[in-house]
PDB file of C-alpha atoms in Angstrom:
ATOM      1  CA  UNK A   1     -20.939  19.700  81.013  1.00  0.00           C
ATOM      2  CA  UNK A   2     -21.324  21.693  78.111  1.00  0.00           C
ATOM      3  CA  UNK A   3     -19.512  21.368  74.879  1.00  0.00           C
ATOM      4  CA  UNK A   4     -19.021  23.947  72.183  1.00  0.00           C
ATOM      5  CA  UNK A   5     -19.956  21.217  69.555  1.00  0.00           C
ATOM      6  CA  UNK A   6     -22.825  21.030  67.126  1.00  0.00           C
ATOM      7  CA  UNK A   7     -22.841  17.056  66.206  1.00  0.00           C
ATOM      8  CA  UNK A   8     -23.999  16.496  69.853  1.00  0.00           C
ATOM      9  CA  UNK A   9     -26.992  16.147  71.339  1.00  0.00           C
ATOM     10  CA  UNK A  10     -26.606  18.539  74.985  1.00  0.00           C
ATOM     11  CA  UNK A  11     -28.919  19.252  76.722  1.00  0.00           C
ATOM     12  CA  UNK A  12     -28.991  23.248  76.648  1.00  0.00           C
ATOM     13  CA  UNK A  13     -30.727  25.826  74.263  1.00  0.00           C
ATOM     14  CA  UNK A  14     -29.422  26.413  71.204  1.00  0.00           C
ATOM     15  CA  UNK A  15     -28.017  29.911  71.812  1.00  0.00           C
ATOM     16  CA  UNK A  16     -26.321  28.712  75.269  1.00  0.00           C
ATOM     17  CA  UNK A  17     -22.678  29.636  76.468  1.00  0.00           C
ATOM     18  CA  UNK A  18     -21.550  29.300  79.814  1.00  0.00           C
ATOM     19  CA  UNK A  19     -18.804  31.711  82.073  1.00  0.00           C
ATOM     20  CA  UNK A  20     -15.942  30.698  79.792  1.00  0.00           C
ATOM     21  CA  UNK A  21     -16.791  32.372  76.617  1.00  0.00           C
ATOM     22  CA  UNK A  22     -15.453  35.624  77.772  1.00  0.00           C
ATOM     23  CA  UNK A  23     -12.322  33.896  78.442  1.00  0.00           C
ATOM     24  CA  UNK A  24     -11.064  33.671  74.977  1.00  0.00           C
ATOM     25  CA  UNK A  25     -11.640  37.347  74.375  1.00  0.00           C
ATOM     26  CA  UNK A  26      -9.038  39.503  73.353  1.00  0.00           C
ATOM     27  CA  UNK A  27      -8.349  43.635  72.449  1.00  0.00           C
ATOM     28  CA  UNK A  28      -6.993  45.181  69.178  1.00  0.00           C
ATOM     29  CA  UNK A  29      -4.932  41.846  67.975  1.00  0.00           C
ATOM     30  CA  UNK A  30      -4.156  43.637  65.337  1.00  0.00           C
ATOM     31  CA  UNK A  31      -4.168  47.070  65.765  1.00  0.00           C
ATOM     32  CA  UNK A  32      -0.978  48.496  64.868  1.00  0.00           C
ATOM     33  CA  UNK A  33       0.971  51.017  66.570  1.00  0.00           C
ATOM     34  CA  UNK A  34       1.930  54.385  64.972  1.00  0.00           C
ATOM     35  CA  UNK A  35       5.394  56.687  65.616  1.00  0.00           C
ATOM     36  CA  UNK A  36       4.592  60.035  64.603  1.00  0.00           C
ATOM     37  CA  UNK A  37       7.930  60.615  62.682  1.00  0.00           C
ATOM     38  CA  UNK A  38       7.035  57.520  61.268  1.00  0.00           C
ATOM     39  CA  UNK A  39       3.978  58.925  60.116  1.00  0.00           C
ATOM     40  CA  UNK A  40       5.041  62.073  59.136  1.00  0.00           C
ATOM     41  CA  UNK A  41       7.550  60.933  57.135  1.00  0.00           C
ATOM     42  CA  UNK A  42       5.115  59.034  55.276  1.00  0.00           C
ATOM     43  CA  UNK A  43       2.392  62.171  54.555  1.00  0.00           C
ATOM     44  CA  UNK A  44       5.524  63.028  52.808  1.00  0.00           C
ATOM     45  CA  UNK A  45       3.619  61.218  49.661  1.00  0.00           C
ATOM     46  CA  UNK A  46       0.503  63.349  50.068  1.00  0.00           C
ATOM     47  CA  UNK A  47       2.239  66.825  50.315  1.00  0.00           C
ATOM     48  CA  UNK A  48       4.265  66.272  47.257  1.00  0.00           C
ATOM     49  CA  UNK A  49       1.279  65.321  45.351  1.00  0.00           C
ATOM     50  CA  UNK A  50      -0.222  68.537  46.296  1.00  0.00           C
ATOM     51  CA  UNK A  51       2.813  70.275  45.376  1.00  0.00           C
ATOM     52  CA  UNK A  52       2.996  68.891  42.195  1.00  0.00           C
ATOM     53  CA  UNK A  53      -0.803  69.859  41.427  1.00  0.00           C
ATOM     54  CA  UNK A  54       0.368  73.324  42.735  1.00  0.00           C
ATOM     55  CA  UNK A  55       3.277  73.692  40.433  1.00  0.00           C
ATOM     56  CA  UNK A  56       1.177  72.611  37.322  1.00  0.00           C
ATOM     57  CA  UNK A  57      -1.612  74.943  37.875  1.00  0.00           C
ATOM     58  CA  UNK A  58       1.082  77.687  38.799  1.00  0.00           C
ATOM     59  CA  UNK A  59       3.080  76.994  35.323  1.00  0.00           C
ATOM     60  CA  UNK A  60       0.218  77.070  33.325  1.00  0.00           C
ATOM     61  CA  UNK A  61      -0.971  80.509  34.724  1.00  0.00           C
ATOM     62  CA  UNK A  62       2.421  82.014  34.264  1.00  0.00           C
ATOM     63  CA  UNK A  63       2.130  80.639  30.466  1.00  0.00           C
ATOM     64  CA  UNK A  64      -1.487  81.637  30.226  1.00  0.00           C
ATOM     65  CA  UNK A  65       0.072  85.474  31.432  1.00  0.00           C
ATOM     66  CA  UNK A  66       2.444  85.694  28.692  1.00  0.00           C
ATOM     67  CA  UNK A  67       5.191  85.692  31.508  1.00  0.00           C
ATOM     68  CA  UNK A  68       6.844  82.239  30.638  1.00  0.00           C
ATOM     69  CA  UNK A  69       7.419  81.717  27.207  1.00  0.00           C
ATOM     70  CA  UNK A  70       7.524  77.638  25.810  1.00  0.00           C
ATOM     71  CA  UNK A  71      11.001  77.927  24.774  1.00  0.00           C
ATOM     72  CA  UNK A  72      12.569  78.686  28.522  1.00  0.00           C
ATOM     73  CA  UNK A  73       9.955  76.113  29.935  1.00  0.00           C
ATOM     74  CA  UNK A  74      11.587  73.401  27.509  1.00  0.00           C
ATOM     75  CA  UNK A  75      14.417  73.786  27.782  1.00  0.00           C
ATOM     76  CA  UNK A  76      14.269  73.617  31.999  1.00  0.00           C
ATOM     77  CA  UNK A  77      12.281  70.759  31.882  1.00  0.00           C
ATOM     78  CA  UNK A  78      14.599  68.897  29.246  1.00  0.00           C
ATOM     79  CA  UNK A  79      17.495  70.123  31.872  1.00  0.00           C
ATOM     80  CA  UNK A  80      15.810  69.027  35.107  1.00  0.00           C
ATOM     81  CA  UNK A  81      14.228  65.405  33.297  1.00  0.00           C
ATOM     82  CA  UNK A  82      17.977  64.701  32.447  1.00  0.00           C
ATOM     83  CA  UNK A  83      19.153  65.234  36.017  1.00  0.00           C
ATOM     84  CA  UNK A  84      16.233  63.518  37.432  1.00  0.00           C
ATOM     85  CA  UNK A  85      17.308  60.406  34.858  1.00  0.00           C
ATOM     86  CA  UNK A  86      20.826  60.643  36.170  1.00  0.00           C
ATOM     87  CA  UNK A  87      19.956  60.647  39.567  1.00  0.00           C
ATOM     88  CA  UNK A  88      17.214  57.576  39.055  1.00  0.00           C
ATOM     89  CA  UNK A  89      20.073  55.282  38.210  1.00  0.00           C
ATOM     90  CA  UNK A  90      22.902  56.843  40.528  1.00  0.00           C
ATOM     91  CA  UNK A  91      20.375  56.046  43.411  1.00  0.00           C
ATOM     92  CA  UNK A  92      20.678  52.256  43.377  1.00  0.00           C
ATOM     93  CA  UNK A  93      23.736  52.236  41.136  1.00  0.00           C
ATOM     94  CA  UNK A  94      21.563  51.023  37.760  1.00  0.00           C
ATOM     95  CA  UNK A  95      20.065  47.754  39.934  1.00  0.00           C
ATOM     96  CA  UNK A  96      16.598  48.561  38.713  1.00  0.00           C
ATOM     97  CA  UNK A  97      17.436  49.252  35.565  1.00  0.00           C
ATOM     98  CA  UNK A  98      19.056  45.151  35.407  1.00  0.00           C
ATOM     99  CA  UNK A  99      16.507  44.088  36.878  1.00  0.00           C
ATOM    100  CA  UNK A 100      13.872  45.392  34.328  1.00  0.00           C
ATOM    101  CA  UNK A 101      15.693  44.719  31.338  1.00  0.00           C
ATOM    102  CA  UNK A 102      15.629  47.702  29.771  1.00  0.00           C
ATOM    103  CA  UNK A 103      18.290  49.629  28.195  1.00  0.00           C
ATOM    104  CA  UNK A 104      19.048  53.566  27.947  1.00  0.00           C
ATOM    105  CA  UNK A 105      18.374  52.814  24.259  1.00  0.00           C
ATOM    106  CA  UNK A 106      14.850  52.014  24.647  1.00  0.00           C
ATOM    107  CA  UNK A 107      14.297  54.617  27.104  1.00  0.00           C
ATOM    108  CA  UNK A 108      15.605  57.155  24.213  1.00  0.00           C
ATOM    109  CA  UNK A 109      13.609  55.813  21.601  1.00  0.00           C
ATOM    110  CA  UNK A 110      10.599  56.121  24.169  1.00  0.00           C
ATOM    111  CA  UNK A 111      11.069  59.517  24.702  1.00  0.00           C
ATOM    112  CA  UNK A 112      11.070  60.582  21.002  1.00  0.00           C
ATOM    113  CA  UNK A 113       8.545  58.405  20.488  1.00  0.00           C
ATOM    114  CA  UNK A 114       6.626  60.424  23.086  1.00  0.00           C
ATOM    115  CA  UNK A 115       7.771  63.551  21.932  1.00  0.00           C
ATOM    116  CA  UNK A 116       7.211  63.786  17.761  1.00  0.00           C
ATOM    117  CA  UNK A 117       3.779  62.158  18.797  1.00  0.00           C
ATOM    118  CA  UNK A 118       2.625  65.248  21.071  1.00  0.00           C
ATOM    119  CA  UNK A 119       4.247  67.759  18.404  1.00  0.00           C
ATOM    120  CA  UNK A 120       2.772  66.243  15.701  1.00  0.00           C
ATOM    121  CA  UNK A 121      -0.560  66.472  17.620  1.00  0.00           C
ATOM    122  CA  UNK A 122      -0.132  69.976  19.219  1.00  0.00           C
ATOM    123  CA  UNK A 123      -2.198  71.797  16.637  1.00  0.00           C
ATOM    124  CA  UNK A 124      -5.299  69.291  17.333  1.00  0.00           C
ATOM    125  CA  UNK A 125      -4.863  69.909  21.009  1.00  0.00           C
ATOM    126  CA  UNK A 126      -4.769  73.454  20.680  1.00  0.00           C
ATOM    127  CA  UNK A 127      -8.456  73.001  19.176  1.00  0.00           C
ATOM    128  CA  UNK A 128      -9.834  70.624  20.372  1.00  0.00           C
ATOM    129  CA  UNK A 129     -12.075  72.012  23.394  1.00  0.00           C
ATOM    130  CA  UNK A 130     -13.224  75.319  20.721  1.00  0.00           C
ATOM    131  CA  UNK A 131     -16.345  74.465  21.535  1.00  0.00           C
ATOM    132  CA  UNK A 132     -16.795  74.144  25.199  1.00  0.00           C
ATOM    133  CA  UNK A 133     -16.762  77.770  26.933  1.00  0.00           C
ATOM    134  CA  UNK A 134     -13.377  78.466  28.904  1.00  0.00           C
ATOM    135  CA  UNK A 135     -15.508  78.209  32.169  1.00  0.00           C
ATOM    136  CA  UNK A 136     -16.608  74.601  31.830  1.00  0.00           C
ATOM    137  CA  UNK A 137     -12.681  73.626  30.495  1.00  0.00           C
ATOM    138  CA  UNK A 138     -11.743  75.155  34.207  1.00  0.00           C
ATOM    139  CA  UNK A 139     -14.533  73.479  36.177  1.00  0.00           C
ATOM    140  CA  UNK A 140     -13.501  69.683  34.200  1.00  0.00           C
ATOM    141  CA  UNK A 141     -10.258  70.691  34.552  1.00  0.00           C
ATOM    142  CA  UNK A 142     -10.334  71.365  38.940  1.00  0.00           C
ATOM    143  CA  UNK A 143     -12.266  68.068  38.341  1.00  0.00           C
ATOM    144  CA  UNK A 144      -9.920  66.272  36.843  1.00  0.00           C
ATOM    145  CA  UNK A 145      -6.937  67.063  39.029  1.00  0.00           C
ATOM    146  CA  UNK A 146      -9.337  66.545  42.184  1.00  0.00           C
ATOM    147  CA  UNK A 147      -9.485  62.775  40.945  1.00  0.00           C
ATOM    148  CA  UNK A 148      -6.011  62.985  40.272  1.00  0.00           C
ATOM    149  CA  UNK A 149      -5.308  63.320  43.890  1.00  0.00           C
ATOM    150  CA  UNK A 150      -7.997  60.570  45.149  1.00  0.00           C
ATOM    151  CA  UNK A 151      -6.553  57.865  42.703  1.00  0.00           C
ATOM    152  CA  UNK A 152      -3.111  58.236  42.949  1.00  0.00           C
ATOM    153  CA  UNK A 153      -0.916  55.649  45.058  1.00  0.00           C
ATOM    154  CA  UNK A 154       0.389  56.992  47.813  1.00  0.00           C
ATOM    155  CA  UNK A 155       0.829  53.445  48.975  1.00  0.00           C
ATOM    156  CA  UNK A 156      -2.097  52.368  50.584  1.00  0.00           C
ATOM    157  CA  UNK A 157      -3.369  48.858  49.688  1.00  0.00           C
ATOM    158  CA  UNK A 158      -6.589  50.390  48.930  1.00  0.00           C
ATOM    159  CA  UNK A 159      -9.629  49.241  46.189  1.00  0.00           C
ATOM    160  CA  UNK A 160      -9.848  53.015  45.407  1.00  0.00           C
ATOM    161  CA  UNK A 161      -6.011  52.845  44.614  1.00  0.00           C
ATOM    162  CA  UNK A 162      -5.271  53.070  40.324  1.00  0.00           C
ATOM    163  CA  UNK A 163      -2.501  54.489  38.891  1.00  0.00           C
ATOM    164  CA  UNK A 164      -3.344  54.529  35.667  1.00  0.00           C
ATOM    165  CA  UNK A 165      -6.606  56.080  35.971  1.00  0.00           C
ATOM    166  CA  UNK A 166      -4.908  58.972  38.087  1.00  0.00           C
ATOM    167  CA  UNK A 167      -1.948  59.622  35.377  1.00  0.00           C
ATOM    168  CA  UNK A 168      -5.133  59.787  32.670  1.00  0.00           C
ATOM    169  CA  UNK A 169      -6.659  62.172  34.672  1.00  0.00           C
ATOM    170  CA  UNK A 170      -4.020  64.402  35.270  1.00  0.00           C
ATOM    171  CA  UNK A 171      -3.573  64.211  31.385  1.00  0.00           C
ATOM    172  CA  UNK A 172      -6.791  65.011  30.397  1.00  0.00           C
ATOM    173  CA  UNK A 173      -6.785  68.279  33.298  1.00  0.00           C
ATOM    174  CA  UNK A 174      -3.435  69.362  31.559  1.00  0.00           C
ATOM    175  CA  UNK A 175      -4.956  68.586  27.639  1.00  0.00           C
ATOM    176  CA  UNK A 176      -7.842  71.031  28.579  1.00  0.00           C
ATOM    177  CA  UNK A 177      -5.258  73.663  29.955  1.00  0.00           C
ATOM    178  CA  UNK A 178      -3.533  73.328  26.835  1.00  0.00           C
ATOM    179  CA  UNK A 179      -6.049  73.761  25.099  1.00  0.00           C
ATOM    180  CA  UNK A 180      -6.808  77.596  26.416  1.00  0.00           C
ATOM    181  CA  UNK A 181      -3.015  78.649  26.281  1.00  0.00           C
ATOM    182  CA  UNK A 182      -2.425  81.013  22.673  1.00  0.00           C
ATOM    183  CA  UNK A 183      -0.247  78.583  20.441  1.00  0.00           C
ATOM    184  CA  UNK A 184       0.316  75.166  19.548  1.00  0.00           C
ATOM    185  CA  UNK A 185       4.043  74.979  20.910  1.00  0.00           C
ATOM    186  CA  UNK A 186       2.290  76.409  23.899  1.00  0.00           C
ATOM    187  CA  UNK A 187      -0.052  73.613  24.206  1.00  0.00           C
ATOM    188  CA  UNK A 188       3.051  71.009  22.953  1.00  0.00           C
ATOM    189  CA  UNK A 189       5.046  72.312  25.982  1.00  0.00           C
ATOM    190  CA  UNK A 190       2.382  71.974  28.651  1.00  0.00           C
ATOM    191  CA  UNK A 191       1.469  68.353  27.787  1.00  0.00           C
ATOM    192  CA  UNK A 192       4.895  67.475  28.066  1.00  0.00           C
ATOM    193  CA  UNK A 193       5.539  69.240  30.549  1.00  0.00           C
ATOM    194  CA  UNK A 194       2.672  67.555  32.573  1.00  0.00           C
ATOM    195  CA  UNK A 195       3.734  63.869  31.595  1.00  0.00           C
ATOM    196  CA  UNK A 196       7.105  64.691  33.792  1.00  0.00           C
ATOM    197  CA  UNK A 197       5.460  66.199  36.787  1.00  0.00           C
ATOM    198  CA  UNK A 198       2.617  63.461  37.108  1.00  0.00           C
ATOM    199  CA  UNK A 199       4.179  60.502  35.740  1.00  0.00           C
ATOM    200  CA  UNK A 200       8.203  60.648  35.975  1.00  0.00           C
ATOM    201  CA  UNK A 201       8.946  62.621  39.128  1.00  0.00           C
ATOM    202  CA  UNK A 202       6.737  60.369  41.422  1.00  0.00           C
ATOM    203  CA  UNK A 203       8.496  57.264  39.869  1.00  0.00           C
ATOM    204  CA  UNK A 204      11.775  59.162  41.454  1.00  0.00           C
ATOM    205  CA  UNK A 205       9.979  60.162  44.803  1.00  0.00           C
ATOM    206  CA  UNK A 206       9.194  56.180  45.110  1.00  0.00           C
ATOM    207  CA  UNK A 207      13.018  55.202  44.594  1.00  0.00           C
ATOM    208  CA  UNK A 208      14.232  58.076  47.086  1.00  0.00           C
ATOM    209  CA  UNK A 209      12.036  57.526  49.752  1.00  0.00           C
ATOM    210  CA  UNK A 210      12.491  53.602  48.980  1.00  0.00           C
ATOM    211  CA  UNK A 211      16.672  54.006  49.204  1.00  0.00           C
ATOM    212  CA  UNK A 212      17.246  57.253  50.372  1.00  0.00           C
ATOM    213  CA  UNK A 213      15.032  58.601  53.231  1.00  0.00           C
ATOM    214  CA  UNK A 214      16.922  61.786  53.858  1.00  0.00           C
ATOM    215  CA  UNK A 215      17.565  62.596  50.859  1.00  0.00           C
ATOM    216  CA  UNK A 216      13.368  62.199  50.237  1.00  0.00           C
ATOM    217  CA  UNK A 217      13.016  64.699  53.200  1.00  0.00           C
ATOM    218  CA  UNK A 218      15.322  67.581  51.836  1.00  0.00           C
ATOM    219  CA  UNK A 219      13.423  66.903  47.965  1.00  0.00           C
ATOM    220  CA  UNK A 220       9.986  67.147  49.705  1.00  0.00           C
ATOM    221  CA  UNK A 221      11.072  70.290  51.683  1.00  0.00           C
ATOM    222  CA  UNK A 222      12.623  72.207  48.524  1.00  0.00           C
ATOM    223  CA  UNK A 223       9.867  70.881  46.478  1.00  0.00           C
ATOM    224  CA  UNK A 224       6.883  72.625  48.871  1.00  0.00           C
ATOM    225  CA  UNK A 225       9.125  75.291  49.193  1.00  0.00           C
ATOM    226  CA  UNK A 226       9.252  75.949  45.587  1.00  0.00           C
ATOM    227  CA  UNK A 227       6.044  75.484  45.079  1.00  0.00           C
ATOM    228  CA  UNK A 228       4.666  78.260  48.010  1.00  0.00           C
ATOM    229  CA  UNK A 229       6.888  80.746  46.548  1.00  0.00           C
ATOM    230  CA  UNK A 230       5.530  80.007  42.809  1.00  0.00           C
ATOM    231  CA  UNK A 231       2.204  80.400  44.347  1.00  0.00           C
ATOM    232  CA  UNK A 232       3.075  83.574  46.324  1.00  0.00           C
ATOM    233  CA  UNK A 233       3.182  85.256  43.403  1.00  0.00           C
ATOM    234  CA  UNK A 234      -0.025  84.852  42.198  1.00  0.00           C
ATOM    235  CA  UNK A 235      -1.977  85.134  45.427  1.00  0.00           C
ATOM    236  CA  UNK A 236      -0.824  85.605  48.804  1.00  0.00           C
ATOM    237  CA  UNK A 237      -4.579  84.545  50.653  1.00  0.00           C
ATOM    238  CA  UNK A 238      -3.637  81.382  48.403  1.00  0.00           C
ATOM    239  CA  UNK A 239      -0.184  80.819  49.526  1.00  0.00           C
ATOM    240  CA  UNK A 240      -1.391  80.977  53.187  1.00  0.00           C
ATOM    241  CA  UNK A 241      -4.320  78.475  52.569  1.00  0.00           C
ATOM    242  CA  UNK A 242      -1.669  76.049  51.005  1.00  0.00           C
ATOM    243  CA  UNK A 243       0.638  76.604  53.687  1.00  0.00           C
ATOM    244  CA  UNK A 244      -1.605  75.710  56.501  1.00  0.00           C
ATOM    245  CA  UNK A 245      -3.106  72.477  53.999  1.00  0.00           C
ATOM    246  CA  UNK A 246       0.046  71.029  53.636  1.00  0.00           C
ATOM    247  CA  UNK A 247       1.011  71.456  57.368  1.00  0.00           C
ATOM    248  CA  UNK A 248      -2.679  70.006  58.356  1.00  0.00           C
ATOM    249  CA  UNK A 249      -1.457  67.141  56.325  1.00  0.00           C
ATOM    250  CA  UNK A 250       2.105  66.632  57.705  1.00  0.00           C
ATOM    251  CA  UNK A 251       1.308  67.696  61.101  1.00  0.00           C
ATOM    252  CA  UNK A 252      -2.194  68.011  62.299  1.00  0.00           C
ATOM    253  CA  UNK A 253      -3.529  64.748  60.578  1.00  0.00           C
ATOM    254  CA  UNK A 254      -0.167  62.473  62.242  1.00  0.00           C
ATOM    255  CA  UNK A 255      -1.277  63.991  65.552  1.00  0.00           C
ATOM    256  CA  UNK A 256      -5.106  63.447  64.858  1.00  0.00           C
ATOM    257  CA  UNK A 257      -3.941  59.427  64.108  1.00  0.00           C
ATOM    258  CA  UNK A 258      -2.132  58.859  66.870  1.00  0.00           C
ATOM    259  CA  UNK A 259      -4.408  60.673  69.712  1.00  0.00           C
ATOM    260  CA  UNK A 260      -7.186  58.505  68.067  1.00  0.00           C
ATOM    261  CA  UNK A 261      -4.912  55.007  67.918  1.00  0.00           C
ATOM    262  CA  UNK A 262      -4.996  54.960  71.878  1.00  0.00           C
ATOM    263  CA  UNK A 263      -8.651  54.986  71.756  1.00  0.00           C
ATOM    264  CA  UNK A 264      -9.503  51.990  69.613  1.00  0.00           C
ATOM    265  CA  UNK A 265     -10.762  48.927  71.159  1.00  0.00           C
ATOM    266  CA  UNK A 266     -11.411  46.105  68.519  1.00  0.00           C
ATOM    267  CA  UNK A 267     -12.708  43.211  70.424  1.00  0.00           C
ATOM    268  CA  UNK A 268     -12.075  39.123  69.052  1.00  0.00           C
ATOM    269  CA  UNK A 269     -13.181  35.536  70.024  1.00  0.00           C
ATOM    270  CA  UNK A 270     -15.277  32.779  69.231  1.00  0.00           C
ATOM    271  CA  UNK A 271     -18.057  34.846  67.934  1.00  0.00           C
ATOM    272  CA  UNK A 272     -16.084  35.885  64.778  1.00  0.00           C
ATOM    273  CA  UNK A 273     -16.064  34.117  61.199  1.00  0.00           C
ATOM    274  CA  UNK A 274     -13.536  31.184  60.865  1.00  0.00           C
ATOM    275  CA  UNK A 275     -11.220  32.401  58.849  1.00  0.00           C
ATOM    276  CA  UNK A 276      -9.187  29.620  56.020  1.00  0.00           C
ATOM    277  CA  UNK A 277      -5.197  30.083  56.109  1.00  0.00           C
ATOM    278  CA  UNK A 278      -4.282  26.605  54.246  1.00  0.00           C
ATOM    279  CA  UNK A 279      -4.241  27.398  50.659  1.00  0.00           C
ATOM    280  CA  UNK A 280      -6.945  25.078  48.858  1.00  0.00           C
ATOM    281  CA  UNK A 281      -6.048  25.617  45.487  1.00  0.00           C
ATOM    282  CA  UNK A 282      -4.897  22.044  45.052  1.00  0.00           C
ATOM    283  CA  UNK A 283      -8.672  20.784  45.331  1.00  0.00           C
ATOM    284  CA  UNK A 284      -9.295  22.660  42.192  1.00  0.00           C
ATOM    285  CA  UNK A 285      -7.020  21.912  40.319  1.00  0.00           C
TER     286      UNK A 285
END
């Protein structure tokens, strides 16, 4: 009878299996299955991100217009950053904040740190793109954001997945914004202003939707909200197109994943790789 063994002699070919090597098969072992609130809830991360982007581009064109001056952008996003700190440690009643170590105190002198740094520097962002034409600071710009979106963490355990080089990107988009807007306070406002909408308020999406899921919902429904009226007011064509993106993305694409989940058909057994559980780290040690 034959053995699946290769230190004995048998005497079969080489590439011979007999009627029980279909028996071990098995189908989508570990294929998950999707819900698609479940899902929805979690393109939650994708829309915001979008909505973010949105309310960026739409700031900076109401700046670049002359119809938002610095001083009134400040002063709301020193108002909303201070709620937004509030409501980061009300959330799990200052747990994180013990658990990291770090005081109020630091986070102050952070933020001043932060904040004579970009004002001192202002005047060299205002010039420093003089000598690239306002077309190519648009086109690096789009760019920019674009890879913003690709690298950010929407949490996905992904290679393509790097915070850090999404938060630099979005940086360097708003830098070259800056750059084009009339004044240095101009360009001092929209730097800042872009280090709270790409790097604090997702830090506060994370802890709502972490602690809070319906409380996440109502933010990312006000938020998109916000945003489609901000855009309305530019362009209506573009307030339509961003309508039906982020409803493709919280709607279509959850449907799309789910319809196509019932259709996969992963197949396993003795033909795969061996795969090695035991951790071996004690043989190199």
């Amino acid at each position: 009878r034959w053995q699946k063994v290769l230190y004995e002699r048998q005497p079969f070919p080489d590439n011979y299996v007999d009627q029980r090597f279909l028996e071990e098969l098995q189908k989508n072992v570990h294929a998950r299955q999707y819900r698609y609130q479940a899902v929805v809830f979690q393109s939650g991360v994708v829309a915001q991100q979008l909505c973010s982007v949105c309310v960026f581009v739409v700031t900076w064109w109401y700046m670049d217009a002359g119809m938002l001056s610095p001083q009134r952008l400040f002063v709301a996003a020193l108002v909303s950053s201070l709620l937004g700190y509030v409501l980061f440690d009300a959330v799990d009643g200052g747990a994180g904040r013990w658990e990291s170590g770090r005081t109020r105190w630091a986070d102050l002198k952070s933020t001043l740190v932060f904040t004579a740094f970009t004002y001192g520097f202002s005047p060299v962002l205002k010039t420093l793109t003089e000598s690239i034409s306002t077309d190519t600071i648009y086109a690096m710009s789009a760019l920019m954001l674009l890879g913003h979106l690709i690298f950010f963490d929407y949490g996905a355990n992904a290679a393509i997945v790097s915070s850090t080089l999404s938060l630099n990107m979005a940086i360097f988009a708003s830098v070259c914004l800056a750059s084009r807007l009339p004044r240095s306070l101009h360009a001092f406002v929209m730097v800042t202003f872009a280090m709270q909408i790409f790097a604090l308020w997702p830090m506060l999406q994370k802890k709502l939707k972490a602690l809070t899921p319906r409380c996440y919902v109502g933010v990312t429904v006000l938020f998109a909200l916000a945003a489609l009226a901000g855009l309305a007011t530019i362009s209506t064509v573009g307030a339509v197109l961003f309508t039906s993106l982020l409803l493709a993305i919280c709607g279509l694409c959850p449907y799309c994943l789910i319809r196509l989940q019932l259709l996969k058909d992963n197949i396993h057994g003795p033909w795969d790789e061996a795969e090695i559980k035991e951790d071996l780290s004690r043989f190199l040690m």
